[in-house]
CSV table of C-alpha atoms in Angstrom, one decimal:
chain,number,residue,atom,x,y,z
H,1,UNK,CA,45.4,134.1,344.1
H,2,UNK,CA,46.0,130.7,341.1
H,3,UNK,CA,49.3,131.2,338.5
H,4,UNK,CA,48.3,128.9,336.0
H,5,UNK,CA,50.7,126.7,335.1
H,6,UNK,CA,52.6,128.9,331.9
H,7,UNK,CA,52.2,131.6,334.1
H,8,UNK,CA,54.8,130.2,337.0
H,9,UNK,CA,56.8,129.2,333.9
H,10,UNK,CA,57.5,132.9,332.6
H,11,UNK,CA,57.4,134.4,336.6
H,12,UNK,CA,60.0,132.1,337.4
H,13,UNK,CA,62.3,132.5,334.1
H,14,UNK,CA,62.7,135.8,334.6
H,15,UNK,CA,63.4,135.5,337.5
H,16,UNK,CA,65.8,133.6,336.9
H,17,UNK,CA,66.9,135.5,334.1
H,18,UNK,CA,65.9,133.1,331.1
H,19,UNK,CA,62.9,135.1,329.4
H,20,UNK,CA,64.9,137.4,327.9
H,21,UNK,CA,67.6,137.1,324.9
H,22,UNK,CA,71.2,137.1,325.8
H,23,UNK,CA,73.0,139.8,325.5
H,24,UNK,CA,75.0,142.6,327.2
H,25,UNK,CA,79.0,142.3,327.4
H,26,UNK,CA,79.4,139.9,330.1
H,27,UNK,CA,82.0,141.1,332.4
H,28,UNK,CA,82.7,143.3,334.1
H,29,UNK,CA,79.1,145.4,336.0
H,30,UNK,CA,77.9,144.2,334.0
H,31,UNK,CA,78.6,140.5,334.8
H,32,UNK,CA,78.4,141.6,338.8
H,33,UNK,CA,74.8,142.9,338.2
H,34,UNK,CA,73.7,139.3,336.7
H,35,UNK,CA,75.4,137.6,339.3
H,36,UNK,CA,74.0,139.8,341.8
H,37,UNK,CA,70.8,139.2,340.3
H,38,UNK,CA,71.3,135.7,340.0
H,39,UNK,CA,72.9,135.8,344.2
H,40,UNK,CA,75.9,132.9,343.8
H,41,UNK,CA,77.0,131.1,340.9
H,42,UNK,CA,77.6,127.9,341.6
H,43,UNK,CA,81.5,126.2,340.9
H,44,UNK,CA,82.6,123.2,340.0
H,45,UNK,CA,85.1,121.4,338.7
H,46,UNK,CA,83.9,118.9,335.4
H,47,UNK,CA,84.8,120.1,332.0
H,48,UNK,CA,82.8,118.2,329.4
H,49,UNK,CA,82.1,121.1,327.6
H,50,UNK,CA,82.8,124.1,329.8
H,51,UNK,CA,82.3,124.5,334.1
H,52,UNK,CA,79.1,125.0,335.7
H,53,UNK,CA,80.0,128.7,336.1
H,54,UNK,CA,81.1,129.1,332.4
H,55,UNK,CA,77.6,127.9,331.7
H,56,UNK,CA,75.5,128.9,333.7
H,57,UNK,CA,76.6,132.7,332.5
H,58,UNK,CA,77.1,132.2,329.0
H,59,UNK,CA,73.3,130.8,328.8
H,60,UNK,CA,72.6,134.8,330.1
H,61,UNK,CA,75.4,136.8,328.2
H,62,UNK,CA,76.7,134.6,325.4
H,63,UNK,CA,79.1,137.6,324.8
H,64,UNK,CA,80.7,135.7,328.5
H,65,UNK,CA,84.2,134.3,328.8
H,66,UNK,CA,84.8,132.8,331.6
H,67,UNK,CA,88.6,135.1,332.1
H,68,UNK,CA,85.7,137.8,333.2
H,69,UNK,CA,84.6,135.5,335.5
H,70,UNK,CA,88.3,135.0,336.8
H,71,UNK,CA,89.3,139.1,336.2
H,72,UNK,CA,85.9,139.9,338.8
H,73,UNK,CA,87.2,137.4,341.9
H,74,UNK,CA,90.6,137.5,342.2
H,75,UNK,CA,91.7,140.9,340.3
H,76,UNK,CA,88.7,143.1,341.8
H,77,UNK,CA,87.7,141.4,344.5
H,78,UNK,CA,84.5,141.6,343.8
H,79,UNK,CA,83.6,138.1,345.0
H,80,UNK,CA,84.1,135.8,347.8
H,81,UNK,CA,84.2,131.9,347.4
H,82,UNK,CA,81.6,129.9,350.2
H,83,UNK,CA,79.5,127.6,350.3
H,84,UNK,CA,75.0,127.4,349.7
H,85,UNK,CA,73.9,124.1,348.9
H,86,UNK,CA,77.6,124.3,347.5
H,87,UNK,CA,80.4,126.1,346.2
H,88,UNK,CA,79.8,129.4,345.2
H,89,UNK,CA,80.9,133.2,343.8
H,90,UNK,CA,78.9,135.3,345.8
H,91,UNK,CA,79.2,139.2,345.3
H,92,UNK,CA,80.6,140.7,348.2
H,93,UNK,CA,78.5,142.6,349.0
H,94,UNK,CA,76.5,140.3,350.8
H,95,UNK,CA,79.8,139.3,352.6
H,96,UNK,CA,78.1,140.2,356.3
H,97,UNK,CA,75.5,137.9,356.2
H,98,UNK,CA,77.7,135.3,355.9
H,99,UNK,CA,78.5,135.5,359.8
H,100,UNK,CA,76.0,132.5,360.8
H,101,UNK,CA,76.6,130.6,357.6
H,102,UNK,CA,80.3,130.3,359.7
H,103,UNK,CA,79.3,130.4,362.9
H,104,UNK,CA,77.6,127.7,361.8
H,105,UNK,CA,80.2,125.4,360.0
H,106,UNK,CA,82.7,126.0,362.4
H,107,UNK,CA,80.2,123.7,365.1
H,108,UNK,CA,79.1,121.3,363.2
H,109,UNK,CA,82.6,120.3,360.7
H,110,UNK,CA,84.7,120.2,364.4
H,111,UNK,CA,82.5,117.2,364.7
H,112,UNK,CA,82.1,115.6,361.5
H,113,UNK,CA,85.9,115.9,360.8
H,114,UNK,CA,86.9,114.7,364.1
H,115,UNK,CA,86.8,111.1,363.1
H,116,UNK,CA,88.7,109.1,360.7
H,117,UNK,CA,91.7,110.2,359.1
H,118,UNK,CA,91.0,114.1,359.5
H,119,UNK,CA,91.4,113.3,363.2
H,120,UNK,CA,93.1,115.6,364.2
H,121,UNK,CA,93.1,118.7,362.3
H,122,UNK,CA,92.4,121.5,364.9
H,123,UNK,CA,96.1,120.6,366.4
H,124,UNK,CA,97.2,121.9,362.7
H,125,UNK,CA,95.4,125.9,362.9
H,126,UNK,CA,98.2,127.6,364.0
H,127,UNK,CA,101.0,126.2,362.3
H,128,UNK,CA,99.1,126.8,358.4
H,129,UNK,CA,97.5,130.1,359.6
H,130,UNK,CA,101.7,131.3,361.0
H,131,UNK,CA,102.4,129.1,357.9
H,132,UNK,CA,100.0,132.0,355.5
H,133,UNK,CA,101.8,134.6,357.3
H,134,UNK,CA,104.9,134.2,356.1
H,135,UNK,CA,104.4,132.4,353.2
H,136,UNK,CA,101.7,134.1,351.9
H,137,UNK,CA,98.4,133.0,349.9
H,138,UNK,CA,99.1,128.6,349.9
H,139,UNK,CA,96.6,125.7,348.5
H,140,UNK,CA,96.1,122.1,349.9
H,141,UNK,CA,99.6,120.7,348.4
H,142,UNK,CA,101.8,123.3,350.2
H,143,UNK,CA,101.1,122.3,353.4
H,144,UNK,CA,100.7,119.1,356.0
H,145,UNK,CA,104.9,117.9,353.6
H,146,UNK,CA,105.4,115.6,356.8
H,147,UNK,CA,101.8,114.2,356.5
H,148,UNK,CA,100.8,110.6,355.0
H,149,UNK,CA,98.1,111.1,352.2
H,150,UNK,CA,95.6,108.9,350.0
H,151,UNK,CA,94.4,109.6,347.6
H,152,UNK,CA,93.4,113.3,347.4
H,153,UNK,CA,90.2,113.2,347.5
H,154,UNK,CA,87.4,114.9,348.8
H,155,UNK,CA,87.6,112.2,351.2
H,156,UNK,CA,91.0,111.7,352.5
H,157,UNK,CA,92.4,114.8,352.9
H,158,UNK,CA,95.2,114.4,355.3
H,159,UNK,CA,94.9,117.0,358.7
H,160,UNK,CA,96.4,120.0,357.7
H,161,UNK,CA,93.8,120.1,354.6
H,162,UNK,CA,90.9,119.8,356.5
H,163,UNK,CA,93.4,122.0,359.3
H,164,UNK,CA,92.7,124.9,355.4
H,165,UNK,CA,88.8,123.8,355.3
H,166,UNK,CA,87.7,124.6,358.2
H,167,UNK,CA,89.8,128.0,358.2
H,168,UNK,CA,88.2,128.7,355.4
H,169,UNK,CA,84.6,128.0,356.1
H,170,UNK,CA,85.1,128.9,360.0
H,171,UNK,CA,86.0,133.1,358.2
H,172,UNK,CA,89.3,132.7,359.7
H,173,UNK,CA,90.9,132.2,356.0
H,174,UNK,CA,89.4,133.3,352.2
H,175,UNK,CA,90.0,131.3,349.5
H,176,UNK,CA,91.9,134.7,347.5
H,177,UNK,CA,91.5,132.1,344.0
H,178,UNK,CA,92.1,128.6,341.9
H,179,UNK,CA,95.0,127.6,339.9
H,180,UNK,CA,94.0,125.4,337.6
H,181,UNK,CA,89.8,124.1,340.0
H,182,UNK,CA,92.9,123.5,343.4
H,183,UNK,CA,91.3,126.7,345.3
H,184,UNK,CA,94.6,129.3,346.9
H,185,UNK,CA,93.7,130.4,350.4
H,186,UNK,CA,94.7,133.8,352.1
H,187,UNK,CA,94.4,135.1,355.1
H,188,UNK,CA,90.8,137.1,355.4
H,189,UNK,CA,92.2,139.6,357.2
H,190,UNK,CA,94.4,141.0,354.7
H,191,UNK,CA,92.1,140.0,351.5
H,192,UNK,CA,88.9,142.1,353.1
H,193,UNK,CA,88.5,145.6,354.7
H,194,UNK,CA,87.9,145.9,358.5
H,195,UNK,CA,84.5,146.5,358.2
H,196,UNK,CA,83.7,143.6,356.6
H,197,UNK,CA,85.9,141.6,359.2
H,198,UNK,CA,84.5,142.2,362.2
H,199,UNK,CA,82.4,139.8,363.5
H,200,UNK,CA,80.7,142.9,366.8
H,201,UNK,CA,78.9,144.5,362.7
H,202,UNK,CA,78.2,140.7,361.6
H,203,UNK,CA,73.6,140.9,361.2
H,204,UNK,CA,71.8,138.8,364.5
H,205,UNK,CA,70.0,135.9,363.6
H,206,UNK,CA,66.8,138.2,362.5
H,207,UNK,CA,68.1,140.4,360.5
H,208,UNK,CA,69.6,137.4,358.3
H,209,UNK,CA,66.2,135.2,358.8
H,210,UNK,CA,65.0,137.9,357.4
H,211,UNK,CA,67.6,138.9,354.4
H,212,UNK,CA,68.3,135.3,353.4
H,213,UNK,CA,64.5,134.5,352.9
H,214,UNK,CA,63.0,138.4,351.1
H,215,UNK,CA,66.9,138.0,348.6
H,216,UNK,CA,65.5,134.5,348.1
H,217,UNK,CA,62.1,135.1,347.6
H,218,UNK,CA,63.0,138.3,345.8
H,219,UNK,CA,65.2,135.8,343.4
H,220,UNK,CA,62.0,133.4,342.8
H,221,UNK,CA,59.1,134.8,342.5
H,222,UNK,CA,57.0,132.2,345.2
H,223,UNK,CA,57.4,129.8,347.1
H,224,UNK,CA,57.3,127.7,350.3
H,225,UNK,CA,58.9,128.0,353.5
H,226,UNK,CA,61.6,125.0,352.8
H,227,UNK,CA,62.1,126.6,349.6
H,228,UNK,CA,63.6,130.0,350.5
H,229,UNK,CA,65.8,128.6,353.0
H,230,UNK,CA,67.1,126.1,350.8
H,231,UNK,CA,68.1,128.6,348.5
H,232,UNK,CA,70.8,130.3,350.0
H,233,UNK,CA,71.3,127.0,352.9
H,234,UNK,CA,72.1,129.7,355.7
H,235,UNK,CA,69.0,129.2,357.8
H,236,UNK,CA,66.8,125.8,358.4
H,237,UNK,CA,62.9,125.4,357.4
H,238,UNK,CA,62.0,126.1,361.0
H,239,UNK,CA,63.5,129.9,360.6
H,240,UNK,CA,61.9,130.7,356.9
H,241,UNK,CA,58.2,129.4,358.5
H,242,UNK,CA,57.9,131.7,361.1
H,243,UNK,CA,59.6,135.0,358.6
H,244,UNK,CA,56.7,132.8,355.8
H,245,UNK,CA,54.8,133.6,359.4
H,246,UNK,CA,55.3,136.9,360.4
H,247,UNK,CA,55.3,138.5,356.7
H,248,UNK,CA,51.7,136.9,355.6
H,249,UNK,CA,50.4,138.5,359.2
H,250,UNK,CA,51.3,142.2,358.5
H,251,UNK,CA,50.9,141.7,354.8
H,252,UNK,CA,53.6,141.2,353.4
H,253,UNK,CA,52.8,137.8,352.0
H,254,UNK,CA,49.9,136.8,350.6
H,255,UNK,CA,49.8,132.5,350.1
H,256,UNK,CA,48.6,131.6,346.7
H,257,UNK,CA,48.8,128.7,344.5
H,258,UNK,CA,50.6,126.8,341.9
H,259,UNK,CA,49.8,125.2,339.3
H,260,UNK,CA,52.4,122.3,337.7
H,261,UNK,CA,52.9,121.1,334.8
H,262,UNK,CA,50.3,117.5,335.6
H,263,UNK,CA,47.5,120.2,336.8
H,264,UNK,CA,48.0,120.0,340.4
H,265,UNK,CA,48.4,123.3,343.0
H,266,UNK,CA,50.6,123.0,346.0
H,267,UNK,CA,50.4,125.8,348.0
H,268,UNK,CA,53.5,129.5,348.0
H,269,UNK,CA,54.1,132.3,349.7
H,270,UNK,CA,54.3,135.9,347.7
H,271,UNK,CA,55.0,139.4,347.4
H,272,UNK,CA,51.3,141.6,347.3
H,273,UNK,CA,50.4,142.2,343.6
H,274,UNK,CA,52.4,139.0,341.4
H,275,UNK,CA,49.0,138.3,339.8
H,276,UNK,CA,50.0,142.0,337.3
H,277,UNK,CA,53.6,141.3,337.4
H,278,UNK,CA,55.3,142.2,334.4
H,279,UNK,CA,57.1,138.5,333.2
H,280,UNK,CA,52.9,137.0,332.8
H,281,UNK,CA,53.1,139.0,329.5
H,282,UNK,CA,56.3,138.2,328.5
H,283,UNK,CA,56.3,135.4,326.6
H,284,UNK,CA,60.2,134.3,326.9
H,285,UNK,CA,62.3,134.0,323.9
H,286,UNK,CA,62.5,130.9,321.4
H,287,UNK,CA,66.2,131.3,321.3
H,288,UNK,CA,67.1,127.8,322.2
H,289,UNK,CA,69.8,127.5,324.6
H,290,UNK,CA,72.1,124.7,326.5
H,291,UNK,CA,71.5,124.3,330.0
H,292,UNK,CA,74.6,123.3,332.8
H,293,UNK,CA,72.8,120.6,335.4
H,294,UNK,CA,73.8,123.6,337.8
H,295,UNK,CA,72.2,126.4,336.1
H,296,UNK,CA,70.0,128.3,339.5
H,297,UNK,CA,66.3,127.6,337.4
H,298,UNK,CA,67.0,123.5,337.2
H,299,UNK,CA,69.0,123.6,341.2
H,300,UNK,CA,65.6,122.7,342.7
H,301,UNK,CA,65.0,119.7,340.7
H,302,UNK,CA,61.4,118.3,342.5
H,303,UNK,CA,60.2,122.2,341.9
H,304,UNK,CA,62.2,121.4,338.0
H,305,UNK,CA,60.3,118.6,338.0
H,306,UNK,CA,56.8,119.5,339.5
H,307,UNK,CA,56.9,123.0,337.3
H,308,UNK,CA,58.1,121.7,333.6
H,309,UNK,CA,57.4,117.7,334.0
H,310,UNK,CA,61.6,117.7,334.2
H,311,UNK,CA,63.0,115.1,336.0
H,312,UNK,CA,67.0,115.2,335.6
H,313,UNK,CA,69.0,113.2,337.5
H,314,UNK,CA,72.7,113.9,337.9
H,315,UNK,CA,74.3,110.6,336.5
H,316,UNK,CA,78.9,110.8,337.4
H,317,UNK,CA,78.4,108.9,340.4
H,318,UNK,CA,75.8,106.6,338.7
H,319,UNK,CA,77.7,103.5,337.5
H,320,UNK,CA,78.6,103.7,333.4
H,321,UNK,CA,75.6,100.0,333.0
H,322,UNK,CA,72.8,102.2,334.9
H,323,UNK,CA,72.8,105.1,333.4
H,324,UNK,CA,69.7,106.6,332.1
H,325,UNK,CA,71.4,108.8,329.3
H,326,UNK,CA,74.9,109.4,329.5
H,327,UNK,CA,77.9,111.0,332.6
H,328,UNK,CA,76.7,114.4,331.9
H,329,UNK,CA,73.7,115.2,330.5
H,330,UNK,CA,73.0,118.9,329.6
H,331,UNK,CA,69.3,120.3,329.2
H,332,UNK,CA,67.7,121.9,326.6
H,333,UNK,CA,65.4,125.6,327.3
H,334,UNK,CA,63.6,126.6,324.8
H,335,UNK,CA,61.5,129.4,325.3
H,336,UNK,CA,59.4,128.5,328.6
H,337,UNK,CA,59.6,124.5,328.2
H,338,UNK,CA,62.6,123.1,328.6
H,339,UNK,CA,62.6,120.3,325.4
H,340,UNK,CA,65.2,117.9,325.5
H,341,UNK,CA,68.4,116.4,327.1
H,342,UNK,CA,71.9,116.9,325.0
H,343,UNK,CA,75.3,114.2,326.0
H,344,UNK,CA,78.1,115.9,324.2
H,345,UNK,CA,81.8,116.9,324.9
H,346,UNK,CA,84.8,118.3,323.9
H,347,UNK,CA,87.2,116.6,322.9
H,348,UNK,CA,90.2,119.9,322.8
H,349,UNK,CA,92.8,117.0,320.6
H,350,UNK,CA,90.5,116.8,317.8
H,351,UNK,CA,89.1,120.6,318.9
H,352,UNK,CA,85.2,119.3,318.2
H,353,UNK,CA,82.2,119.2,320.4
H,354,UNK,CA,80.6,115.9,319.8
H,355,UNK,CA,77.2,115.8,319.8
H,356,UNK,CA,76.5,111.6,321.1
H,357,UNK,CA,73.1,111.8,321.6
H,358,UNK,CA,70.0,114.3,322.3
H,359,UNK,CA,66.2,112.5,323.5
H,360,UNK,CA,63.9,114.7,323.4
H,361,UNK,CA,61.2,116.6,326.4
H,362,UNK,CA,58.2,113.9,326.4
H,363,UNK,CA,56.2,114.4,323.4
H,364,UNK,CA,58.3,117.6,322.4
H,365,UNK,CA,58.7,117.5,318.9
H,366,UNK,CA,63.0,117.5,317.0
H,367,UNK,CA,61.3,118.8,313.6
H,368,UNK,CA,64.3,121.0,311.1
H,369,UNK,CA,63.2,123.8,313.0
H,370,UNK,CA,64.4,123.3,316.6
H,371,UNK,CA,67.3,121.0,314.7
H,372,UNK,CA,67.8,124.3,313.2
H,373,UNK,CA,68.1,126.1,315.9
H,374,UNK,CA,71.0,124.0,318.3
H,375,UNK,CA,72.9,123.3,315.4
H,376,UNK,CA,73.3,127.5,315.5
H,377,UNK,CA,73.3,127.4,319.7
H,378,UNK,CA,76.1,125.3,319.3
H,379,UNK,CA,78.4,126.8,316.9
H,380,UNK,CA,77.8,130.0,319.8
H,381,UNK,CA,79.6,127.1,321.8
H,382,UNK,CA,82.0,127.0,320.6
H,383,UNK,CA,84.1,128.9,321.3
H,384,UNK,CA,83.6,128.7,325.3
H,385,UNK,CA,84.0,124.9,324.2
H,386,UNK,CA,87.4,125.2,323.2
H,387,UNK,CA,86.6,124.6,319.9
H,388,UNK,CA,86.0,125.5,316.1
H,389,UNK,CA,84.4,122.5,314.7
H,390,UNK,CA,81.0,120.5,315.7
H,391,UNK,CA,80.1,116.9,315.0
H,392,UNK,CA,77.1,114.5,315.7
H,393,UNK,CA,78.0,110.8,316.1
H,394,UNK,CA,76.0,108.2,313.2
H,395,UNK,CA,71.4,107.7,315.4
H,396,UNK,CA,72.3,110.9,317.6
H,397,UNK,CA,68.7,112.2,317.9
H,398,UNK,CA,66.2,109.3,320.1
């Protein structure tokens, strides 16, 4: 079976909840259900318009507001924070399948963090745990106050901050929320129910591999074994490849060809019956929406380029003089195409969302209709950005 490029895009956008209108209350059970369907939502601190996690959810639920995620995470305890390919909030029901990740992180990070300014972090474990036990949740600023501190960047942690991160990544601590964007840590045994803390109940390696691959395929529609492994970033490509071979032999997977935007084809795995998938007959809404650079649909840059011809690079760490576009540029989706990218920023002290530049993608034309759709989306985004008006700089449409 071969999926045309258009068909592949439709399946892909459907699985990422970008095909239909962004309707729904965007809070409570509706929001939790959306996050469960996505698998996780990446967290990021940059707030030029809105933080990544907020824009990811807003793009799918335009009644969403940040306090809804905070409530779900910190009040309802329906989510936990850990790592996939990066820091993310994840439905609490998935917590047992992070046991392998916590084990592997514990082994890997001990080796990585034993050198330089982080050296000695293991000697801080007990003091950090005792402090949290007696005083309650802490931030990194609350521990190791007699230790020398540098710039505070991720590369310059003092030993007690490193101990906090290690104890969280390996499972002794949980992140229970954030103040600003600074994590607060508490004892896992005080946060989670006993059955979740009991490692004897955790899935074994084979169960975890099966869950990771099965759930990743649900959310991707079709994938290579490498893409399955990268989705949760818990397992290795070799482990995912072994799962694919076994499922293929059992008839629970089939190999199909996916047509790229350039006409090339690439082999992928899919569940039998993808040819009858309802998404193939449903054209994505023509509603234009701005995406976060960290949107799940764009996390795999190579996949996005293959399917959409969209070559994207985040330029936050690129010197200003060498940037092709801008510091933090937002992709723009309409229908089944990525139609442009925009450099814009909310100046909250001026109460304005300022559009600096927009670059049409490829041969996409930006006529009056598309510009009107873009302006309408910016009007919807004002409240999320915390401003009341939108302004366009001269020559903004490049």
